[in-house]
PDB file of C-alpha atoms in Angstrom:
ATOM      1  CA  MET A   1     -19.965   6.787   9.683  1.00 91.00           C
ATOM      2  CA  ASN A   2     -16.726   5.017  10.597  1.00 95.00           C
ATOM      3  CA  ALA A   3     -14.779   3.080   7.983  1.00 96.00           C
ATOM      4  CA  VAL A   4     -11.586   1.186   7.240  1.00 97.00           C
ATOM      5  CA  ILE A   5     -10.467   2.093   3.716  1.00 97.00           C
ATOM      6  CA  TYR A   6      -7.695   0.241   1.914  1.00 96.00           C
ATOM      7  CA  PHE A   7      -5.570   0.276  -1.203  1.00 95.00           C
ATOM      8  CA  SER A   8      -3.973  -3.126  -1.772  1.00 93.00           C
ATOM      9  CA  CYS A   9      -1.795  -4.651  -4.462  1.00 88.00           C
ATOM     10  CA  SER A  10      -0.756  -8.101  -3.222  1.00 88.00           C
ATOM     11  CA  GLY A  11      -3.613  -8.522  -0.746  1.00 90.00           C
ATOM     12  CA  GLN A  12      -1.577  -7.827   2.409  1.00 91.00           C
ATOM     13  CA  SER A  13      -3.024  -4.371   3.052  1.00 94.00           C
ATOM     14  CA  LYS A  14      -6.514  -5.698   2.337  1.00 94.00           C
ATOM     15  CA  ALA A  15      -6.067  -8.492   4.902  1.00 94.00           C
ATOM     16  CA  VAL A  16      -4.927  -5.962   7.515  1.00 96.00           C
ATOM     17  CA  ALA A  17      -7.907  -3.729   6.684  1.00 97.00           C
ATOM     18  CA  GLU A  18     -10.382  -6.610   6.962  1.00 97.00           C
ATOM     19  CA  ASN A  19      -8.992  -7.518  10.378  1.00 97.00           C
ATOM     20  CA  LEU A  20      -9.173  -3.904  11.571  1.00 97.00           C
ATOM     21  CA  ALA A  21     -12.741  -3.478  10.318  1.00 97.00           C
ATOM     22  CA  GLU A  22     -13.851  -6.593  12.188  1.00 97.00           C
ATOM     23  CA  ARG A  23     -12.145  -5.629  15.446  1.00 97.00           C
ATOM     24  CA  LEU A  24     -13.329  -2.016  15.331  1.00 97.00           C
ATOM     25  CA  ASP A  25     -16.792  -2.841  13.953  1.00 97.00           C
ATOM     26  CA  PHE A  26     -16.230  -0.333  11.122  1.00 97.00           C
ATOM     27  CA  THR A  27     -17.459  -0.640   7.565  1.00 96.00           C
ATOM     28  CA  LEU A  28     -14.893  -1.796   4.979  1.00 96.00           C
ATOM     29  CA  SER A  29     -14.207  -0.243   1.581  1.00 94.00           C
ATOM     30  CA  ASP A  30     -11.402   0.102  -0.922  1.00 92.00           C
ATOM     31  CA  THR A  31     -10.245   3.571  -1.941  1.00 91.00           C
ATOM     32  CA  TYR A  32     -12.321   3.462  -5.134  1.00 83.00           C
ATOM     33  CA  GLY A  33     -15.582   2.881  -3.304  1.00 77.00           C
ATOM     34  CA  ALA A  34     -15.035   5.182  -0.314  1.00 77.00           C
ATOM     35  CA  GLN A  35     -17.512   8.046  -0.571  1.00 78.00           C
ATOM     36  CA  GLY A  36     -19.220  10.403   1.825  1.00 80.00           C
ATOM     37  CA  ASN A  37     -18.323  11.985   5.143  1.00 90.00           C
ATOM     38  CA  PHE A  38     -16.644   9.968   7.874  1.00 95.00           C
ATOM     39  CA  GLU A  39     -16.322  10.493  11.603  1.00 96.00           C
ATOM     40  CA  THR A  40     -13.284   8.202  11.729  1.00 97.00           C
ATOM     41  CA  ALA A  41     -11.478   6.804   8.684  1.00 97.00           C
ATOM     42  CA  VAL A  42      -8.709   4.233   9.055  1.00 98.00           C
ATOM     43  CA  VAL A  43      -6.680   4.130   5.842  1.00 98.00           C
ATOM     44  CA  VAL A  44      -4.446   1.126   5.097  1.00 98.00           C
ATOM     45  CA  PHE A  45      -1.985   1.269   2.191  1.00 96.00           C
ATOM     46  CA  PRO A  46       1.373  -0.197   1.107  1.00 94.00           C
ATOM     47  CA  VAL A  47       4.676   1.663   1.125  1.00 93.00           C
ATOM     48  CA  HIS A  48       5.947   2.328  -2.404  1.00 89.00           C
ATOM     49  CA  CYS A  49       9.547   3.531  -2.732  1.00 87.00           C
ATOM     50  CA  GLN A  50       9.562   4.624   0.940  1.00 89.00           C
ATOM     51  CA  SER A  51       6.452   6.793   0.459  1.00 92.00           C
ATOM     52  CA  TYR A  52       2.733   6.370  -0.122  1.00 93.00           C
ATOM     53  CA  PRO A  53       1.633   5.175  -3.606  1.00 91.00           C
ATOM     54  CA  LYS A  54       1.477   8.396  -5.603  1.00 90.00           C
ATOM     55  CA  ILE A  55      -1.779   7.314  -7.192  1.00 91.00           C
ATOM     56  CA  LEU A  56      -3.375   7.850  -3.758  1.00 94.00           C
ATOM     57  CA  LYS A  57      -2.536  11.563  -3.599  1.00 95.00           C
ATOM     58  CA  PRO A  58      -5.970  12.705  -4.905  1.00 94.00           C
ATOM     59  CA  PHE A  59      -7.692  10.338  -2.466  1.00 95.00           C
ATOM     60  CA  PHE A  60      -5.791  11.661   0.552  1.00 96.00           C
ATOM     61  CA  LYS A  61      -6.446  15.271  -0.438  1.00 95.00           C
ATOM     62  CA  SER A  62     -10.184  14.705  -0.934  1.00 94.00           C
ATOM     63  CA  LEU A  63     -10.808  12.424   2.078  1.00 95.00           C
ATOM     64  CA  ASN A  64     -13.589  13.989   4.148  1.00 94.00           C
ATOM     65  CA  ALA A  65     -13.110  12.694   7.684  1.00 96.00           C
ATOM     66  CA  GLU A  66     -13.061  14.304  11.118  1.00 97.00           C
ATOM     67  CA  ARG A  67     -10.461  11.847  12.396  1.00 97.00           C
ATOM     68  CA  VAL A  68      -7.976   9.740  10.438  1.00 97.00           C
ATOM     69  CA  ALA A  69      -5.669   6.839  11.284  1.00 98.00           C
ATOM     70  CA  LEU A  70      -2.970   5.964   8.732  1.00 98.00           C
ATOM     71  CA  ILE A  71      -1.554   2.440   8.557  1.00 97.00           C
ATOM     72  CA  ALA A  72       1.256   1.692   6.095  1.00 96.00           C
ATOM     73  CA  THR A  73       2.374  -1.844   5.302  1.00 95.00           C
ATOM     74  CA  TYR A  74       5.995  -2.244   4.247  1.00 91.00           C
ATOM     75  CA  GLY A  75       7.954  -5.196   2.963  1.00 86.00           C
ATOM     76  CA  ARG A  76      11.648  -4.544   3.067  1.00 70.00           C
ATOM     77  CA  ALA A  77      14.503  -2.655   4.714  1.00 68.00           C
ATOM     78  CA  ASN A  78      12.976   0.787   5.110  1.00 81.00           C
ATOM     79  CA  CYS A  79       9.401   1.955   5.657  1.00 87.00           C
ATOM     80  CA  GLY A  80      10.578   5.450   4.787  1.00 89.00           C
ATOM     81  CA  ASN A  81       8.303   8.427   5.353  1.00 92.00           C
ATOM     82  CA  ALA A  82       5.035   7.081   3.936  1.00 94.00           C
ATOM     83  CA  VAL A  83       2.757   7.940   6.862  1.00 96.00           C
ATOM     84  CA  TYR A  84       4.346  11.353   7.509  1.00 96.00           C
ATOM     85  CA  GLU A  85       3.989  12.375   3.855  1.00 96.00           C
ATOM     86  CA  ALA A  86       0.413  11.083   3.600  1.00 97.00           C
ATOM     87  CA  ALA A  87      -0.565  12.928   6.788  1.00 97.00           C
ATOM     88  CA  LYS A  88       0.466  16.247   5.260  1.00 96.00           C
ATOM     89  CA  LEU A  89      -2.308  15.798   2.666  1.00 97.00           C
ATOM     90  CA  ILE A  90      -5.042  14.962   5.186  1.00 95.00           C
ATOM     91  CA  LYS A  91      -7.498  17.639   6.325  1.00 93.00           C
ATOM     92  CA  GLY A  92      -8.836  15.724   9.335  1.00 94.00           C
ATOM     93  CA  GLU A  93      -7.227  15.222  12.735  1.00 97.00           C
ATOM     94  CA  ILE A  94      -4.649  12.405  12.832  1.00 98.00           C
ATOM     95  CA  ILE A  95      -5.451  10.179  15.821  1.00 98.00           C
ATOM     96  CA  ALA A  96      -3.172   7.180  15.139  1.00 97.00           C
ATOM     97  CA  ALA A  97      -0.598   5.942  12.694  1.00 97.00           C
ATOM     98  CA  GLY A  98       1.701   3.021  12.193  1.00 95.00           C
ATOM     99  CA  TYR A  99       3.907   0.845  10.022  1.00 96.00           C
ATOM    100  CA  LEU A 100       3.365  -2.918   9.830  1.00 95.00           C
ATOM    101  CA  PRO A 101       6.058  -5.229   8.364  1.00 92.00           C
ATOM    102  CA  GLU A 102       4.407  -7.402   5.709  1.00 90.00           C
ATOM    103  CA  LYS A 103       5.353  -9.464   2.673  1.00 84.00           C
ATOM    104  CA  HIS A 104       6.871  -7.433  -0.162  1.00 83.00           C
ATOM    105  CA  SER A 105       4.638  -7.372  -3.252  1.00 83.00           C
ATOM    106  CA  TYR A 106       7.502  -8.802  -5.294  1.00 84.00           C
ATOM    107  CA  CYS A 107       8.054 -11.782  -2.938  1.00 81.00           C
ATOM    108  CA  ASP A 108       6.173 -15.037  -2.595  1.00 75.00           C
ATOM    109  CA  GLY A 109       4.776 -16.414   0.650  1.00 70.00           C
ATOM    110  CA  GLY A 110       4.767 -14.539   3.910  1.00 73.00           C
ATOM    111  CA  LYS A 111       2.418 -14.240   6.873  1.00 80.00           C
ATOM    112  CA  THR A 112       0.174 -11.245   7.459  1.00 88.00           C
ATOM    113  CA  VAL A 113       1.085  -9.127  10.502  1.00 89.00           C
ATOM    114  CA  PHE A 114      -2.074  -7.693  12.035  1.00 93.00           C
ATOM    115  CA  ALA A 115      -2.274  -4.430  13.965  1.00 93.00           C
ATOM    116  CA  PRO A 116      -1.431  -4.709  17.678  1.00 95.00           C
ATOM    117  CA  ASP A 117      -4.002  -3.976  20.400  1.00 95.00           C
ATOM    118  CA  GLU A 118      -2.249  -0.670  21.082  1.00 95.00           C
ATOM    119  CA  LEU A 119      -3.373   0.637  17.705  1.00 95.00           C
ATOM    120  CA  ILE A 120      -6.961  -0.502  18.255  1.00 96.00           C
ATOM    121  CA  THR A 121      -6.976   1.332  21.585  1.00 96.00           C
ATOM    122  CA  LYS A 122      -5.687   4.541  20.009  1.00 96.00           C
ATOM    123  CA  ILE A 123      -8.376   4.481  17.329  1.00 97.00           C
ATOM    124  CA  SER A 124     -11.135   3.644  19.811  1.00 95.00           C
ATOM    125  CA  ASN A 125     -10.042   6.405  22.216  1.00 94.00           C
ATOM    126  CA  PRO A 126      -9.015   9.150  19.802  1.00 93.00           C
ATOM    127  CA  THR A 127      -6.561  11.875  20.748  1.00 95.00           C
ATOM    128  CA  PRO A 128      -4.332  13.818  18.333  1.00 96.00           C
ATOM    129  CA  VAL A 129      -0.887  12.350  17.592  1.00 96.00           C
ATOM    130  CA  ILE A 130       2.232  13.832  16.063  1.00 93.00           C
ATOM    131  CA  ILE A 131       3.919  11.756  13.366  1.00 95.00           C
ATOM    132  CA  PRO A 132       7.689  12.304  13.290  1.00 94.00           C
ATOM    133  CA  LYS A 133       9.648  12.562  10.080  1.00 91.00           C
ATOM    134  CA  ARG A 134      11.716   9.427   9.477  1.00 89.00           C
ATOM    135  CA  GLY A 135      14.899   8.810   7.540  1.00 81.00           C
ATOM    136  CA  LYS A 136      14.505   8.181   3.836  1.00 80.00           C
ATOM    137  CA  SER A 137      16.908   7.439   0.999  1.00 76.00           C
ATOM    138  CA  PRO A 138      17.532  10.554  -1.132  1.00 72.00           C
ATOM    139  CA  PHE A 139      17.083   8.346  -4.196  1.00 70.00           C
ATOM    140  CA  ALA A 140      13.716   6.869  -3.138  1.00 70.00           C
ATOM    141  CA  GLY A 141      11.686   9.519  -4.949  1.00 68.00           C
ATOM    142  CA  LEU A 142      13.855   9.621  -8.059  1.00 69.00           C
ATOM    143  CA  PHE A 143      11.693   8.462 -10.998  1.00 73.00           C
ATOM    144  CA  PRO A 144      10.118   5.579  -9.013  1.00 71.00           C
ATOM    145  CA  GLU A 145       7.792   4.452 -11.804  1.00 73.00           C
ATOM    146  CA  ALA A 146      10.594   4.371 -14.374  1.00 74.00           C
ATOM    147  CA  ARG A 147      12.796   2.434 -11.949  1.00 77.00           C
ATOM    148  CA  SER A 148      10.037  -0.098 -11.376  1.00 79.00           C
ATOM    149  CA  ARG A 149       9.593  -0.637 -15.097  1.00 76.00           C
ATOM    150  CA  ALA A 150      13.336  -1.226 -15.423  1.00 82.00           C
ATOM    151  CA  ILE A 151      13.647  -3.859 -12.690  1.00 84.00           C
ATOM    152  CA  ILE A 152      10.537  -5.959 -13.269  1.00 87.00           C
ATOM    153  CA  LYS A 153       8.743  -7.180 -16.388  1.00 90.00           C
ATOM    154  CA  ILE A 154       5.178  -8.475 -16.700  1.00 91.00           C
ATOM    155  CA  LYS A 155       4.158 -10.594 -19.669  1.00 89.00           C
ATOM    156  CA  ARG A 156       0.965 -12.326 -20.723  1.00 91.00           C
ATOM    157  CA  SER A 157       1.154 -16.109 -21.091  1.00 91.00           C
ATOM    158  CA  GLU A 158      -0.923 -18.520 -23.141  1.00 91.00           C
ATOM    159  CA  LYS A 159      -3.208 -18.962 -20.115  1.00 92.00           C
ATOM    160  CA  CYS A 160      -4.835 -15.590 -20.826  1.00 93.00           C
ATOM    161  CA  VAL A 161      -8.519 -15.954 -21.807  1.00 93.00           C
ATOM    162  CA  ASN A 162      -9.086 -12.230 -22.499  1.00 92.00           C
ATOM    163  CA  CYS A 163     -11.499 -11.897 -19.573  1.00 92.00           C
ATOM    164  CA  GLY A 164     -10.538  -8.260 -18.993  1.00 91.00           C
ATOM    165  CA  ILE A 165     -10.368  -8.561 -15.205  1.00 93.00           C
ATOM    166  CA  CYS A 166      -6.811  -7.198 -15.135  1.00 93.00           C
ATOM    167  CA  GLY A 167      -7.962  -3.982 -16.786  1.00 92.00           C
ATOM    168  CA  GLY A 168     -10.567  -3.424 -14.109  1.00 90.00           C
ATOM    169  CA  LEU A 169      -8.003  -3.939 -11.359  1.00 90.00           C
ATOM    170  CA  CYS A 170      -5.325  -1.610 -12.717  1.00 91.00           C
ATOM    171  CA  PRO A 171      -5.275   1.766 -10.914  1.00 88.00           C
ATOM    172  CA  LYS A 172      -3.668   3.415 -13.932  1.00 88.00           C
ATOM    173  CA  GLY A 173      -5.719   1.808 -16.697  1.00 90.00           C
ATOM    174  CA  ALA A 174      -2.434   0.470 -18.040  1.00 90.00           C
ATOM    175  CA  ILE A 175      -3.442  -3.053 -19.048  1.00 91.00           C
ATOM    176  CA  GLU A 176      -6.025  -4.581 -21.362  1.00 90.00           C
ATOM    177  CA  ASN A 177      -6.430  -8.338 -21.689  1.00 89.00           C
ATOM    178  CA  GLY A 178      -2.910  -8.886 -20.392  1.00 88.00           C
ATOM    179  CA  VAL A 179      -1.229  -6.344 -22.673  1.00 89.00           C
ATOM    180  CA  ILE A 180       0.571  -3.662 -20.644  1.00 88.00           C
ATOM    181  CA  SER A 181       1.139  -0.053 -21.680  1.00 89.00           C
ATOM    182  CA  SER A 182       3.899   2.364 -20.696  1.00 85.00           C
ATOM    183  CA  GLN A 183       1.671   3.743 -17.906  1.00 87.00           C
ATOM    184  CA  CYS A 184       2.177   0.606 -15.783  1.00 89.00           C
ATOM    185  CA  ILE A 185       3.637   1.314 -12.323  1.00 88.00           C
ATOM    186  CA  ARG A 186       4.374  -2.370 -11.540  1.00 89.00           C
ATOM    187  CA  CYS A 187       2.112  -2.521  -8.493  1.00 89.00           C
ATOM    188  CA  LEU A 188       1.175  -6.115  -9.495  1.00 90.00           C
ATOM    189  CA  ARG A 189      -2.540  -5.759  -8.735  1.00 90.00           C
ATOM    190  CA  CYS A 190      -3.171  -7.375 -12.116  1.00 92.00           C
ATOM    191  CA  VAL A 191      -0.812 -10.274 -11.400  1.00 92.00           C
ATOM    192  CA  TYR A 192      -2.359 -11.097  -8.019  1.00 90.00           C
ATOM    193  CA  GLY A 193      -5.891 -10.595  -9.314  1.00 91.00           C
ATOM    194  CA  CYS A 194      -5.700 -12.671 -12.500  1.00 93.00           C
ATOM    195  CA  PRO A 195      -7.968 -15.729 -11.997  1.00 93.00           C
ATOM    196  CA  GLU A 196      -6.035 -17.726 -14.591  1.00 93.00           C
ATOM    197  CA  GLY A 197      -2.524 -16.928 -13.329  1.00 91.00           C
ATOM    198  CA  ALA A 198      -1.807 -15.733 -16.867  1.00 92.00           C
ATOM    199  CA  LEU A 199       0.612 -12.903 -16.047  1.00 93.00           C
ATOM    200  CA  GLN A 200       4.253 -13.824 -15.579  1.00 90.00           C
ATOM    201  CA  VAL A 201       6.731 -11.700 -13.634  1.00 90.00           C
ATOM    202  CA  LYS A 202      10.438 -11.528 -14.389  1.00 90.00           C
ATOM    203  CA  LYS A 203      12.700  -9.836 -11.836  1.00 88.00           C
ATOM    204  CA  SER A 204      15.999  -8.203 -12.698  1.00 89.00           C
ATOM    205  CA  ARG A 205      19.236  -9.158 -10.947  1.00 89.00           C
ATOM    206  CA  ILE A 206      19.254  -5.813  -9.151  1.00 84.00           C
ATOM    207  CA  LEU A 207      15.789  -6.463  -7.737  1.00 84.00           C
ATOM    208  CA  LYS A 208      16.669 -10.010  -6.694  1.00 85.00           C
ATOM    209  CA  ARG A 209      19.718  -8.743  -4.790  1.00 85.00           C
ATOM    210  CA  TYR A 210      17.584  -6.131  -3.055  1.00 81.00           C
ATOM    211  CA  LEU A 211      14.942  -8.682  -2.044  1.00 82.00           C
ATOM    212  CA  ASP A 212      17.670 -10.961  -0.630  1.00 82.00           C
ATOM    213  CA  LYS A 213      18.752  -8.295   1.864  1.00 78.00           C
ATOM    214  CA  PRO A 214      17.701  -8.635   5.516  1.00 77.00           C
ATOM    215  CA  ARG A 215      14.283  -7.088   6.041  1.00 74.00           C
ATOM    216  CA  GLN A 216      13.121  -4.803   8.821  1.00 79.00           C
ATOM    217  CA  ASP A 217      10.486  -6.384  11.066  1.00 85.00           C
ATOM    218  CA  GLU A 218       9.653  -3.518  13.418  1.00 89.00           C
ATOM    219  CA  ILE A 219       6.044  -2.624  14.207  1.00 94.00           C
ATOM    220  CA  ILE A 220       5.941   1.146  14.678  1.00 94.00           C
ATOM    221  CA  ILE A 221       2.930   2.823  16.262  1.00 96.00           C
ATOM    222  CA  TYR A 222       2.258   6.535  16.825  1.00 96.00           C
TER     223      TYR A 222
END
């Protein structure tokens, strides 16, 4: 079985995965529903603090696939080492990898950048690739979850109808009917998934200054 598997917070990685699945004629699944053995697995995920989302570590380590392609979507100045670090956890052969510049989860608007034909060709005609180690800020891995909680706040508004959908979306089980616990990693899956738009986001000045910086728009394929 061949599959495109995604983890998505704002919907950007999901849109990329849907496009890849259609073009490759692979099945589509999120990381929570991906089970079984795969011949080729294409994994699409966002860059978090210049690395892969740490909540995906068990998934990467347990992924049972002969061949794997890793696609990281990134939204700001540095895609970091996300693909390189994820690849070290994978047991299967890495046949393709890449970074796609997308909308940052903490920004509004933006247009989805789909994978170039070069990446489709690499996946369709698999040969092993070597992923080089890229530059990364020495502070990127310093208490990333605590830093996220400090620079962005999420609050429930009067629009909340206690439907519980946010709790089902949260990868950490950190929210119930709009009330957030200290386990929240600020991925904003709950915010983007709330059907009532009942979760409000407040950004700190530090975050706003960071998001105002020029972004990197390079598509990188290995």
